[in-house]
PDB file of C-alpha atoms in Angstrom:
ATOM      1  CA  UNK A  26      -0.497 -30.524   1.061  1.00 41.00           C
ATOM      2  CA  UNK A  27      -0.124 -31.389   4.990  1.00 47.00           C
ATOM      3  CA  UNK A  28      -3.412 -31.377   6.925  1.00 62.00           C
ATOM      4  CA  UNK A  29      -1.857 -28.787   9.377  1.00 76.00           C
ATOM      5  CA  UNK A  30      -0.430 -25.647   8.126  1.00 87.00           C
ATOM      6  CA  UNK A  31       3.098 -24.389   9.145  1.00 85.00           C
ATOM      7  CA  UNK A  32       3.302 -21.894  10.969  1.00 87.00           C
ATOM      8  CA  UNK A  33       5.042 -18.564   9.299  1.00 87.00           C
ATOM      9  CA  UNK A  34       7.353 -16.030  11.186  1.00 84.00           C
ATOM     10  CA  UNK A  35       6.506 -12.961   9.653  1.00 85.00           C
ATOM     11  CA  UNK A  36       8.670 -10.801  12.786  1.00 77.00           C
ATOM     12  CA  UNK A  37       7.199  -7.303  11.501  1.00 76.00           C
ATOM     13  CA  UNK A  38       9.957  -5.648  13.893  1.00 66.00           C
ATOM     14  CA  UNK A  39       9.565  -3.387  16.787  1.00 64.00           C
ATOM     15  CA  UNK A  40      10.410  -0.379  14.912  1.00 69.00           C
ATOM     16  CA  UNK A  41       8.122  -0.716  12.068  1.00 79.00           C
ATOM     17  CA  UNK A  42       4.331  -1.067  11.482  1.00 89.00           C
ATOM     18  CA  UNK A  43       4.534  -3.333   8.744  1.00 93.00           C
ATOM     19  CA  UNK A  44       6.578  -5.549   6.476  1.00 93.00           C
ATOM     20  CA  UNK A  45       6.011  -5.455   2.484  1.00 94.00           C
ATOM     21  CA  UNK A  46       8.368  -7.757   0.303  1.00 94.00           C
ATOM     22  CA  UNK A  47       7.683  -9.963  -2.515  1.00 94.00           C
ATOM     23  CA  UNK A  48       9.211 -13.381  -3.745  1.00 94.00           C
ATOM     24  CA  UNK A  49       9.415 -15.316  -7.188  1.00 94.00           C
ATOM     25  CA  UNK A  50       9.605 -19.098  -7.752  1.00 92.00           C
ATOM     26  CA  UNK A  51      10.967 -20.912  -7.183  1.00 86.00           C
ATOM     27  CA  UNK A  52      10.687 -20.220  -2.834  1.00 84.00           C
ATOM     28  CA  UNK A  53      10.790 -22.163  -0.221  1.00 73.00           C
ATOM     29  CA  UNK A  54       7.727 -20.589   1.833  1.00 70.00           C
ATOM     30  CA  UNK A  55       5.134 -21.570  -1.057  1.00 80.00           C
ATOM     31  CA  UNK A  56       3.455 -23.600   1.246  1.00 84.00           C
ATOM     32  CA  UNK A  57       0.357 -24.359   3.351  1.00 88.00           C
ATOM     33  CA  UNK A  58       0.684 -21.727   6.530  1.00 91.00           C
ATOM     34  CA  UNK A  59      -0.563 -19.355   8.750  1.00 93.00           C
ATOM     35  CA  UNK A  60       0.386 -16.371  10.913  1.00 94.00           C
ATOM     36  CA  UNK A  61      -1.002 -13.789  13.231  1.00 93.00           C
ATOM     37  CA  UNK A  62      -0.577 -11.023  11.087  1.00 95.00           C
ATOM     38  CA  UNK A  63      -2.767  -9.464   8.383  1.00 96.00           C
ATOM     39  CA  UNK A  64      -2.074 -10.162   4.767  1.00 97.00           C
ATOM     40  CA  UNK A  65      -2.324  -8.417   1.650  1.00 98.00           C
ATOM     41  CA  UNK A  66      -1.603 -10.413  -1.032  1.00 98.00           C
ATOM     42  CA  UNK A  67      -0.951  -9.482  -4.906  1.00 98.00           C
ATOM     43  CA  UNK A  68      -0.057 -12.041  -7.531  1.00 98.00           C
ATOM     44  CA  UNK A  69       1.925  -9.950 -10.350  1.00 98.00           C
ATOM     45  CA  UNK A  70       2.788 -13.193 -12.256  1.00 97.00           C
ATOM     46  CA  UNK A  71       1.765 -16.423 -13.076  1.00 97.00           C
ATOM     47  CA  UNK A  72      -1.606 -18.682 -12.824  1.00 96.00           C
ATOM     48  CA  UNK A  73      -2.618 -21.604 -10.287  1.00 94.00           C
ATOM     49  CA  UNK A  74      -4.655 -22.371  -7.836  1.00 93.00           C
ATOM     50  CA  UNK A  75      -5.604 -20.675  -4.328  1.00 93.00           C
ATOM     51  CA  UNK A  76      -6.006 -21.976  -1.008  1.00 93.00           C
ATOM     52  CA  UNK A  77      -7.612 -19.997   1.368  1.00 94.00           C
ATOM     53  CA  UNK A  78      -9.075 -21.982   4.413  1.00 93.00           C
ATOM     54  CA  UNK A  79     -11.305 -24.073   3.214  1.00 90.00           C
ATOM     55  CA  UNK A  80     -11.460 -22.368  -0.074  1.00 93.00           C
ATOM     56  CA  UNK A  81      -9.974 -23.817  -2.994  1.00 90.00           C
ATOM     57  CA  UNK A  82     -10.103 -21.644  -6.564  1.00 93.00           C
ATOM     58  CA  UNK A  83      -8.135 -20.439  -9.355  1.00 94.00           C
ATOM     59  CA  UNK A  84      -6.036 -16.949  -9.630  1.00 97.00           C
ATOM     60  CA  UNK A  85      -4.431 -15.078 -12.211  1.00 98.00           C
ATOM     61  CA  UNK A  86      -2.255 -11.951 -12.341  1.00 98.00           C
ATOM     62  CA  UNK A  87      -3.579  -9.055 -10.164  1.00 98.00           C
ATOM     63  CA  UNK A  88      -5.315 -11.464  -7.842  1.00 98.00           C
ATOM     64  CA  UNK A  89      -5.775  -9.454  -4.982  1.00 98.00           C
ATOM     65  CA  UNK A  90      -6.763 -11.104  -1.543  1.00 98.00           C
ATOM     66  CA  UNK A  91      -6.839  -9.740   2.496  1.00 98.00           C
ATOM     67  CA  UNK A  92      -6.309 -12.874   4.568  1.00 97.00           C
ATOM     68  CA  UNK A  93      -7.101 -12.686   8.362  1.00 96.00           C
ATOM     69  CA  UNK A  94      -5.021 -13.668  11.535  1.00 96.00           C
ATOM     70  CA  UNK A  95      -4.111 -17.214  11.669  1.00 95.00           C
ATOM     71  CA  UNK A  96      -6.167 -18.107   8.367  1.00 95.00           C
ATOM     72  CA  UNK A  97      -4.218 -20.592   6.689  1.00 93.00           C
ATOM     73  CA  UNK A  98      -3.757 -19.685   3.056  1.00 94.00           C
ATOM     74  CA  UNK A  99      -1.407 -20.817  -0.219  1.00 93.00           C
ATOM     75  CA  UNK A 100      -0.802 -20.040  -3.752  1.00 95.00           C
ATOM     76  CA  UNK A 101       0.407 -22.876  -5.725  1.00 92.00           C
ATOM     77  CA  UNK A 102       1.435 -21.661  -9.502  1.00 94.00           C
ATOM     78  CA  UNK A 103       0.876 -23.940 -12.611  1.00 93.00           C
ATOM     79  CA  UNK A 104       4.589 -23.822 -13.824  1.00 92.00           C
ATOM     80  CA  UNK A 105       6.962 -26.809 -14.724  1.00 91.00           C
ATOM     81  CA  UNK A 106       9.042 -28.049 -12.049  1.00 84.00           C
ATOM     82  CA  UNK A 107      12.286 -25.825 -11.827  1.00 85.00           C
ATOM     83  CA  UNK A 108      10.714 -22.781 -13.827  1.00 91.00           C
ATOM     84  CA  UNK A 109      12.569 -19.569 -12.253  1.00 93.00           C
ATOM     85  CA  UNK A 110       9.797 -16.592 -12.135  1.00 95.00           C
ATOM     86  CA  UNK A 111      11.571 -13.357 -10.614  1.00 93.00           C
ATOM     87  CA  UNK A 112       8.594 -12.096  -9.190  1.00 96.00           C
ATOM     88  CA  UNK A 113       5.324 -13.886  -8.409  1.00 97.00           C
ATOM     89  CA  UNK A 114       3.709 -11.557  -5.932  1.00 97.00           C
ATOM     90  CA  UNK A 115       3.880  -8.690  -3.315  1.00 98.00           C
ATOM     91  CA  UNK A 116       3.331  -9.451   0.321  1.00 97.00           C
ATOM     92  CA  UNK A 117       1.895  -6.904   2.819  1.00 97.00           C
ATOM     93  CA  UNK A 118       1.997  -7.896   6.466  1.00 97.00           C
ATOM     94  CA  UNK A 119       0.848  -5.889   9.454  1.00 95.00           C
ATOM     95  CA  UNK A 120      -0.502  -6.681  13.073  1.00 93.00           C
ATOM     96  CA  UNK A 121      -4.447  -6.794  14.609  1.00 93.00           C
ATOM     97  CA  UNK A 122      -2.575  -3.719  17.049  1.00 92.00           C
ATOM     98  CA  UNK A 123      -1.371  -1.667  14.113  1.00 93.00           C
ATOM     99  CA  UNK A 124      -4.973  -1.699  12.199  1.00 94.00           C
ATOM    100  CA  UNK A 125      -6.987  -1.287  15.406  1.00 93.00           C
ATOM    101  CA  UNK A 126      -4.751   1.784  16.224  1.00 94.00           C
ATOM    102  CA  UNK A 127      -5.336   3.187  12.855  1.00 94.00           C
ATOM    103  CA  UNK A 128      -8.997   3.173  13.130  1.00 93.00           C
ATOM    104  CA  UNK A 129      -8.868   4.350  16.640  1.00 93.00           C
ATOM    105  CA  UNK A 130      -7.168   7.466  15.645  1.00 93.00           C
ATOM    106  CA  UNK A 131      -9.062   8.146  12.534  1.00 93.00           C
ATOM    107  CA  UNK A 132     -12.724   7.569  12.327  1.00 91.00           C
ATOM    108  CA  UNK A 133     -12.876   8.020   8.843  1.00 92.00           C
ATOM    109  CA  UNK A 134     -11.216   4.770   8.497  1.00 93.00           C
ATOM    110  CA  UNK A 135     -14.267   3.136  10.272  1.00 92.00           C
ATOM    111  CA  UNK A 136     -14.725   0.897   6.981  1.00 93.00           C
ATOM    112  CA  UNK A 137     -11.306  -0.354   7.631  1.00 93.00           C
ATOM    113  CA  UNK A 138     -12.662  -2.250  11.055  1.00 92.00           C
ATOM    114  CA  UNK A 139     -15.291  -3.850   9.117  1.00 91.00           C
ATOM    115  CA  UNK A 140     -13.436  -4.925   6.242  1.00 93.00           C
ATOM    116  CA  UNK A 141     -10.486  -6.540   8.695  1.00 92.00           C
ATOM    117  CA  UNK A 142     -13.543  -8.107  10.473  1.00 91.00           C
ATOM    118  CA  UNK A 143     -14.379 -10.367   7.569  1.00 94.00           C
ATOM    119  CA  UNK A 144     -10.841 -11.251   6.575  1.00 95.00           C
ATOM    120  CA  UNK A 145     -11.075 -14.060   8.744  1.00 94.00           C
ATOM    121  CA  UNK A 146     -12.673 -15.975   6.026  1.00 95.00           C
ATOM    122  CA  UNK A 147     -10.007 -14.465   3.045  1.00 97.00           C
ATOM    123  CA  UNK A 148     -11.650 -11.393   0.594  1.00 97.00           C
ATOM    124  CA  UNK A 149     -10.735 -11.424  -2.744  1.00 98.00           C
ATOM    125  CA  UNK A 150     -11.372  -8.014  -4.959  1.00 98.00           C
ATOM    126  CA  UNK A 151     -11.511  -7.757  -8.419  1.00 98.00           C
ATOM    127  CA  UNK A 152      -9.003  -7.827 -11.240  1.00 98.00           C
ATOM    128  CA  UNK A 153      -9.265  -4.176 -11.694  1.00 98.00           C
ATOM    129  CA  UNK A 154      -8.686  -3.486  -7.885  1.00 98.00           C
ATOM    130  CA  UNK A 155      -5.752  -5.618  -8.082  1.00 98.00           C
ATOM    131  CA  UNK A 156      -4.430  -3.789 -10.794  1.00 98.00           C
ATOM    132  CA  UNK A 157      -4.976  -0.465  -9.556  1.00 98.00           C
ATOM    133  CA  UNK A 158      -2.977  -1.757  -5.992  1.00 98.00           C
ATOM    134  CA  UNK A 159      -0.051  -3.107  -8.124  1.00 98.00           C
ATOM    135  CA  UNK A 160       1.357   0.536  -8.452  1.00 97.00           C
ATOM    136  CA  UNK A 161       0.782   1.642  -4.526  1.00 98.00           C
ATOM    137  CA  UNK A 162       2.296  -1.797  -3.548  1.00 97.00           C
ATOM    138  CA  UNK A 163       5.296  -1.832  -6.005  1.00 96.00           C
ATOM    139  CA  UNK A 164       6.001   2.002  -4.909  1.00 96.00           C
ATOM    140  CA  UNK A 165       5.824   0.708  -0.968  1.00 95.00           C
ATOM    141  CA  UNK A 166       8.545  -1.679  -1.972  1.00 93.00           C
ATOM    142  CA  UNK A 167      10.853   0.813  -2.838  1.00 89.00           C
ATOM    143  CA  UNK A 168       9.851   3.123   0.099  1.00 90.00           C
ATOM    144  CA  UNK A 169      10.609   3.598   3.952  1.00 85.00           C
ATOM    145  CA  UNK A 170       9.406   5.561   6.923  1.00 86.00           C
ATOM    146  CA  UNK A 171       6.548   8.056   6.512  1.00 90.00           C
ATOM    147  CA  UNK A 172       6.498   7.683   2.713  1.00 93.00           C
ATOM    148  CA  UNK A 173       5.394   4.090   3.246  1.00 93.00           C
ATOM    149  CA  UNK A 174       2.714   4.734   5.887  1.00 94.00           C
ATOM    150  CA  UNK A 175       1.260   7.239   3.421  1.00 95.00           C
ATOM    151  CA  UNK A 176       1.451   4.622   0.760  1.00 96.00           C
ATOM    152  CA  UNK A 177      -0.184   1.990   3.213  1.00 96.00           C
ATOM    153  CA  UNK A 178      -3.112   4.922   3.636  1.00 96.00           C
ATOM    154  CA  UNK A 179      -3.399   5.353   0.007  1.00 97.00           C
ATOM    155  CA  UNK A 180      -3.660   1.867  -0.883  1.00 97.00           C
ATOM    156  CA  UNK A 181      -6.202   1.335   2.235  1.00 96.00           C
ATOM    157  CA  UNK A 182      -8.465   4.086   0.468  1.00 96.00           C
ATOM    158  CA  UNK A 183      -8.418   1.979  -2.612  1.00 97.00           C
ATOM    159  CA  UNK A 184      -9.605  -0.527  -1.146  1.00 96.00           C
ATOM    160  CA  UNK A 185     -12.308   0.968   0.739  1.00 95.00           C
ATOM    161  CA  UNK A 186     -13.838   2.575  -2.151  1.00 95.00           C
ATOM    162  CA  UNK A 187     -13.709  -0.311  -4.592  1.00 95.00           C
ATOM    163  CA  UNK A 188     -16.081  -3.126  -6.033  1.00 96.00           C
ATOM    164  CA  UNK A 189     -17.163  -4.657  -2.436  1.00 95.00           C
ATOM    165  CA  UNK A 190     -14.545  -7.933  -2.392  1.00 97.00           C
ATOM    166  CA  UNK A 191     -16.001 -11.707  -2.065  1.00 97.00           C
ATOM    167  CA  UNK A 192     -15.207 -14.114   0.926  1.00 96.00           C
ATOM    168  CA  UNK A 193     -13.783 -17.181   0.220  1.00 95.00           C
ATOM    169  CA  UNK A 194     -13.755 -19.688   3.224  1.00 93.00           C
ATOM    170  CA  UNK A 195     -17.335 -20.896   4.354  1.00 92.00           C
ATOM    171  CA  UNK A 196     -18.954 -18.928   6.897  1.00 89.00           C
ATOM    172  CA  UNK A 197     -18.317 -22.285   9.061  1.00 87.00           C
ATOM    173  CA  UNK A 198     -14.658 -21.775   8.623  1.00 87.00           C
ATOM    174  CA  UNK A 199     -13.108 -20.963  12.028  1.00 87.00           C
ATOM    175  CA  UNK A 200      -9.039 -20.578  12.508  1.00 89.00           C
ATOM    176  CA  UNK A 201      -7.310 -22.855  14.784  1.00 88.00           C
ATOM    177  CA  UNK A 202      -4.116 -21.782  15.771  1.00 89.00           C
ATOM    178  CA  UNK A 203      -4.180 -23.668  18.892  1.00 88.00           C
ATOM    179  CA  UNK A 204      -4.663 -26.936  17.084  1.00 87.00           C
ATOM    180  CA  UNK A 205      -1.925 -25.951  14.655  1.00 86.00           C
ATOM    181  CA  UNK A 206       0.822 -24.796  17.400  1.00 83.00           C
ATOM    182  CA  UNK A 207       0.439 -28.266  18.920  1.00 83.00           C
ATOM    183  CA  UNK A 208       1.703 -29.971  15.784  1.00 81.00           C
ATOM    184  CA  UNK A 209       5.584 -30.857  16.752  1.00 81.00           C
ATOM    185  CA  UNK A 210       7.361 -28.479  14.315  1.00 87.00           C
ATOM    186  CA  UNK A 211       5.115 -25.604  14.818  1.00 86.00           C
ATOM    187  CA  UNK A 212       6.417 -25.591  18.354  1.00 83.00           C
ATOM    188  CA  UNK A 213       9.747 -25.739  17.222  1.00 88.00           C
ATOM    189  CA  UNK A 214       9.273 -22.923  14.803  1.00 88.00           C
ATOM    190  CA  UNK A 215       7.562 -21.006  17.511  1.00 84.00           C
ATOM    191  CA  UNK A 216      10.814 -21.251  19.837  1.00 83.00           C
ATOM    192  CA  UNK A 217      13.252 -20.435  17.138  1.00 87.00           C
ATOM    193  CA  UNK A 218      11.120 -17.147  16.530  1.00 85.00           C
ATOM    194  CA  UNK A 219      10.988 -16.151  20.194  1.00 80.00           C
ATOM    195  CA  UNK A 220      14.963 -17.271  20.769  1.00 84.00           C
ATOM    196  CA  UNK A 221      16.812 -16.769  17.602  1.00 87.00           C
ATOM    197  CA  UNK A 222      20.097 -15.520  19.117  1.00 88.00           C
ATOM    198  CA  UNK A 223      20.196 -18.282  21.589  1.00 88.00           C
ATOM    199  CA  UNK A 224      22.729 -20.965  21.421  1.00 87.00           C
ATOM    200  CA  UNK A 225      19.522 -23.065  19.301  1.00 88.00           C
ATOM    201  CA  UNK A 226      21.107 -26.934  19.029  1.00 89.00           C
ATOM    202  CA  UNK A 227      19.322 -28.955  16.482  1.00 91.00           C
ATOM    203  CA  UNK A 228      19.698 -31.987  18.818  1.00 89.00           C
ATOM    204  CA  UNK A 229      17.699 -30.160  21.448  1.00 86.00           C
ATOM    205  CA  UNK A 230      15.482 -29.325  19.479  1.00 88.00           C
ATOM    206  CA  UNK A 231      14.819 -32.691  17.813  1.00 87.00           C
ATOM    207  CA  UNK A 232      14.242 -33.527  21.725  1.00 83.00           C
ATOM    208  CA  UNK A 233      11.793 -31.201  22.156  1.00 76.00           C
ATOM    209  CA  UNK A 234       9.716 -32.107  19.142  1.00 80.00           C
ATOM    210  CA  UNK A 235       9.780 -35.591  20.069  1.00 80.00           C
ATOM    211  CA  UNK A 236      11.885 -36.959  16.630  1.00 87.00           C
ATOM    212  CA  UNK A 237      15.145 -38.664  16.617  1.00 90.00           C
ATOM    213  CA  UNK A 238      17.993 -36.358  15.384  1.00 91.00           C
ATOM    214  CA  UNK A 239      17.552 -37.802  11.720  1.00 92.00           C
ATOM    215  CA  UNK A 240      13.804 -38.209  11.973  1.00 92.00           C
ATOM    216  CA  UNK A 241      13.743 -34.596  12.902  1.00 93.00           C
ATOM    217  CA  UNK A 242      16.031 -33.465  10.185  1.00 94.00           C
ATOM    218  CA  UNK A 243      13.796 -34.765   7.666  1.00 92.00           C
ATOM    219  CA  UNK A 244      10.870 -33.934   9.087  1.00 91.00           C
ATOM    220  CA  UNK A 245      11.956 -30.025   9.568  1.00 92.00           C
ATOM    221  CA  UNK A 246      13.093 -30.014   5.670  1.00 90.00           C
ATOM    222  CA  UNK A 247       9.571 -31.246   4.455  1.00 86.00           C
ATOM    223  CA  UNK A 248       7.967 -28.238   6.523  1.00 86.00           C
ATOM    224  CA  UNK A 249      10.371 -25.589   6.034  1.00 87.00           C
ATOM    225  CA  UNK A 250      11.963 -26.286   2.483  1.00 85.00           C
ATOM    226  CA  UNK A 251      15.316 -26.372   3.904  1.00 90.00           C
ATOM    227  CA  UNK A 252      17.831 -27.557   6.439  1.00 93.00           C
ATOM    228  CA  UNK A 253      17.836 -26.378  10.376  1.00 94.00           C
ATOM    229  CA  UNK A 254      21.308 -24.626   9.874  1.00 93.00           C
ATOM    230  CA  UNK A 255      20.044 -22.761   6.841  1.00 91.00           C
ATOM    231  CA  UNK A 256      16.727 -21.579   8.397  1.00 92.00           C
ATOM    232  CA  UNK A 257      18.135 -20.332  11.427  1.00 93.00           C
ATOM    233  CA  UNK A 258      20.926 -18.603   9.857  1.00 93.00           C
ATOM    234  CA  UNK A 259      17.898 -16.990   7.552  1.00 89.00           C
ATOM    235  CA  UNK A 260      16.206 -15.921  10.645  1.00 90.00           C
ATOM    236  CA  UNK A 261      19.217 -14.346  12.093  1.00 93.00           C
ATOM    237  CA  UNK A 262      20.083 -12.569   9.359  1.00 92.00           C
ATOM    238  CA  UNK A 263      16.804 -10.951   8.944  1.00 87.00           C
ATOM    239  CA  UNK A 264      17.704  -9.302  12.027  1.00 90.00           C
ATOM    240  CA  UNK A 265      20.791  -8.484  11.081  1.00 92.00           C
ATOM    241  CA  UNK A 266      18.975  -6.311   8.186  1.00 89.00           C
ATOM    242  CA  UNK A 267      16.752  -4.930  10.442  1.00 87.00           C
ATOM    243  CA  UNK A 268      19.573  -3.545  12.477  1.00 91.00           C
ATOM    244  CA  UNK A 269      21.925  -2.333   9.723  1.00 91.00           C
ATOM    245  CA  UNK A 270      18.875  -0.062   8.558  1.00 86.00           C
ATOM    246  CA  UNK A 271      17.355   1.412  11.672  1.00 85.00           C
ATOM    247  CA  UNK A 272      20.496   1.146  14.146  1.00 89.00           C
ATOM    248  CA  UNK A 273      23.842   2.954  13.997  1.00 90.00           C
ATOM    249  CA  UNK A 274      25.931  -0.808  15.782  1.00 94.00           C
ATOM    250  CA  UNK A 275      28.982  -1.783  14.490  1.00 96.00           C
ATOM    251  CA  UNK A 276      28.667  -4.487  12.151  1.00 96.00           C
ATOM    252  CA  UNK A 277      30.777  -6.541  14.548  1.00 96.00           C
ATOM    253  CA  UNK A 278      28.142  -6.002  17.234  1.00 96.00           C
ATOM    254  CA  UNK A 279      25.532  -6.666  15.311  1.00 96.00           C
ATOM    255  CA  UNK A 280      27.198 -10.245  14.460  1.00 96.00           C
ATOM    256  CA  UNK A 281      27.095 -11.301  17.951  1.00 95.00           C
ATOM    257  CA  UNK A 282      23.621  -9.531  18.836  1.00 94.00           C
ATOM    258  CA  UNK A 283      21.691 -11.714  16.379  1.00 94.00           C
ATOM    259  CA  UNK A 284      23.689 -15.204  16.955  1.00 94.00           C
ATOM    260  CA  UNK A 285      26.548 -15.357  15.299  1.00 95.00           C
ATOM    261  CA  UNK A 286      29.646 -16.154  16.974  1.00 92.00           C
ATOM    262  CA  UNK A 287      32.240 -15.530  14.233  1.00 93.00           C
ATOM    263  CA  UNK A 288      32.678 -12.415  12.429  1.00 96.00           C
ATOM    264  CA  UNK A 289      34.178 -13.744   9.189  1.00 96.00           C
ATOM    265  CA  UNK A 290      31.295 -16.409   9.145  1.00 95.00           C
ATOM    266  CA  UNK A 291      28.739 -13.540   9.622  1.00 96.00           C
ATOM    267  CA  UNK A 292      29.930 -11.868   6.617  1.00 96.00           C
ATOM    268  CA  UNK A 293      30.480 -14.983   4.496  1.00 95.00           C
ATOM    269  CA  UNK A 294      26.807 -16.103   5.111  1.00 94.00           C
ATOM    270  CA  UNK A 295      25.119 -12.072   4.537  1.00 94.00           C
ATOM    271  CA  UNK A 296      27.367 -11.742   1.515  1.00 93.00           C
ATOM    272  CA  UNK A 297      25.725 -15.587   0.298  1.00 90.00           C
ATOM    273  CA  UNK A 298      21.997 -14.720   1.200  1.00 86.00           C
ATOM    274  CA  UNK A 299      22.148 -10.776   0.185  1.00 86.00           C
ATOM    275  CA  UNK A 300      24.480 -10.738  -2.367  1.00 88.00           C
ATOM    276  CA  UNK A 301      26.974  -7.941  -0.480  1.00 92.00           C
ATOM    277  CA  UNK A 302      28.652  -7.133   2.495  1.00 95.00           C
ATOM    278  CA  UNK A 303      26.822  -5.864   5.625  1.00 95.00           C
ATOM    279  CA  UNK A 304      28.698  -2.442   5.427  1.00 95.00           C
ATOM    280  CA  UNK A 305      27.212  -1.985   1.435  1.00 93.00           C
ATOM    281  CA  UNK A 306      23.764  -3.194   2.445  1.00 89.00           C
ATOM    282  CA  UNK A 307      23.633  -0.811   4.848  1.00 91.00           C
ATOM    283  CA  UNK A 308      25.679   1.931   2.529  1.00 90.00           C
ATOM    284  CA  UNK A 309      22.995   1.301  -0.105  1.00 86.00           C
ATOM    285  CA  UNK A 310      20.103   1.534   1.754  1.00 80.00           C
ATOM    286  CA  UNK A 311      21.089   5.177   3.071  1.00 81.00           C
ATOM    287  CA  UNK A 312      21.974   6.089  -0.274  1.00 79.00           C
ATOM    288  CA  UNK A 313      18.513   4.865  -1.385  1.00 71.00           C
ATOM    289  CA  UNK A 314      16.393   6.765   1.369  1.00 64.00           C
ATOM    290  CA  UNK A 315      18.367  10.108   0.751  1.00 66.00           C
ATOM    291  CA  UNK A 316      17.997   9.710  -3.126  1.00 61.00           C
ATOM    292  CA  UNK A 317      14.194   9.057  -2.566  1.00 52.00           C
ATOM    293  CA  UNK A 318      13.973  12.251  -0.781  1.00 51.00           C
ATOM    294  CA  UNK A 319      15.403  14.370  -3.224  1.00 53.00           C
ATOM    295  CA  UNK A 320      13.072  16.791  -5.094  1.00 51.00           C
ATOM    296  CA  UNK A 321      14.625  16.364  -8.973  1.00 49.00           C
ATOM    297  CA  UNK A 322      13.671  12.837  -8.949  1.00 42.00           C
ATOM    298  CA  UNK A 323      16.980  11.359  -9.446  1.00 45.00           C
ATOM    299  CA  UNK A 324      16.897   7.800  -9.933  1.00 42.00           C
ATOM    300  CA  UNK A 325      17.098   5.478  -6.792  1.00 41.00           C
ATOM    301  CA  UNK A 326      19.400   2.798  -6.629  1.00 38.00           C
ATOM    302  CA  UNK A 327      16.905  -0.268  -5.739  1.00 41.00           C
ATOM    303  CA  UNK A 328      17.451  -2.850  -2.894  1.00 40.00           C
ATOM    304  CA  UNK A 329      15.429  -6.194  -2.892  1.00 43.00           C
ATOM    305  CA  UNK A 330      13.420  -5.677   0.811  1.00 44.00           C
ATOM    306  CA  UNK A 331      14.537  -7.862   3.337  1.00 42.00           C
ATOM    307  CA  UNK A 332      12.569 -11.091   3.040  1.00 48.00           C
ATOM    308  CA  UNK A 333      10.937 -13.050   5.989  1.00 44.00           C
ATOM    309  CA  UNK A 334      11.469 -16.318   6.549  1.00 44.00           C
ATOM    310  CA  UNK A 335       8.202 -18.563   6.171  1.00 41.00           C
TER     311      UNK A 335
END
């Protein structure tokens, strides 16, 4: 494991309060990392070792942990190399500003401030709480809009009524994002996150990091688990998915807005990452949202949520 954690770009989005997604194994973001957002992390399959700040422990299914802003963390499953797991965990991420706003608006959520103030050490709940949280978080994966916020408050209520969680990292452990970001590639990842639609060139970012192009390419792959081009494409495609879901822009306009300069290449990359065309992705998502609201409880078309790049 790298001494310094990598920066994860969560990108909750300007038109959303939180992001929830799931992933299996293998997955390139399973690494030592940090981010400014608060994270609620639920293990749904496998067991292994957990790392939160200076804590090292064991996890099993229904392991539920809240990780505070900028706290380095990782979960490493005990599975043979090459093992394929469809879903290893469900991840809920939101900003401190959103959490503070909830507490300010609803005095009944005062306990949430106390809980999150302690999350700088990482907080682990009992397996029983994790098991109770699992169906709520799974429903959140298939919901959107006000329904997702309603389920978020159901989850918060469950945590507030549960057995008090155990802190993981030592009392003296203090996250140090400024130190983490002094690492050359973390600075590069921050630049990509801030300017994903710009004309970003690997050679320019190599110079920014102080590496030669060949050294930069190897170091970037070690840190992110993928190449610079694939990483940048994934960042742009995540943004495209947000626009397809939330805006009525033409697909061609979205293509250029997120940084692709060729519509055919955009369609090809989108299909490669999502298994369908941009138009089909938009149609299915809207169909899912419409059917989910039907009073007869008709089956919904399930889509995998957009996954952020770590």
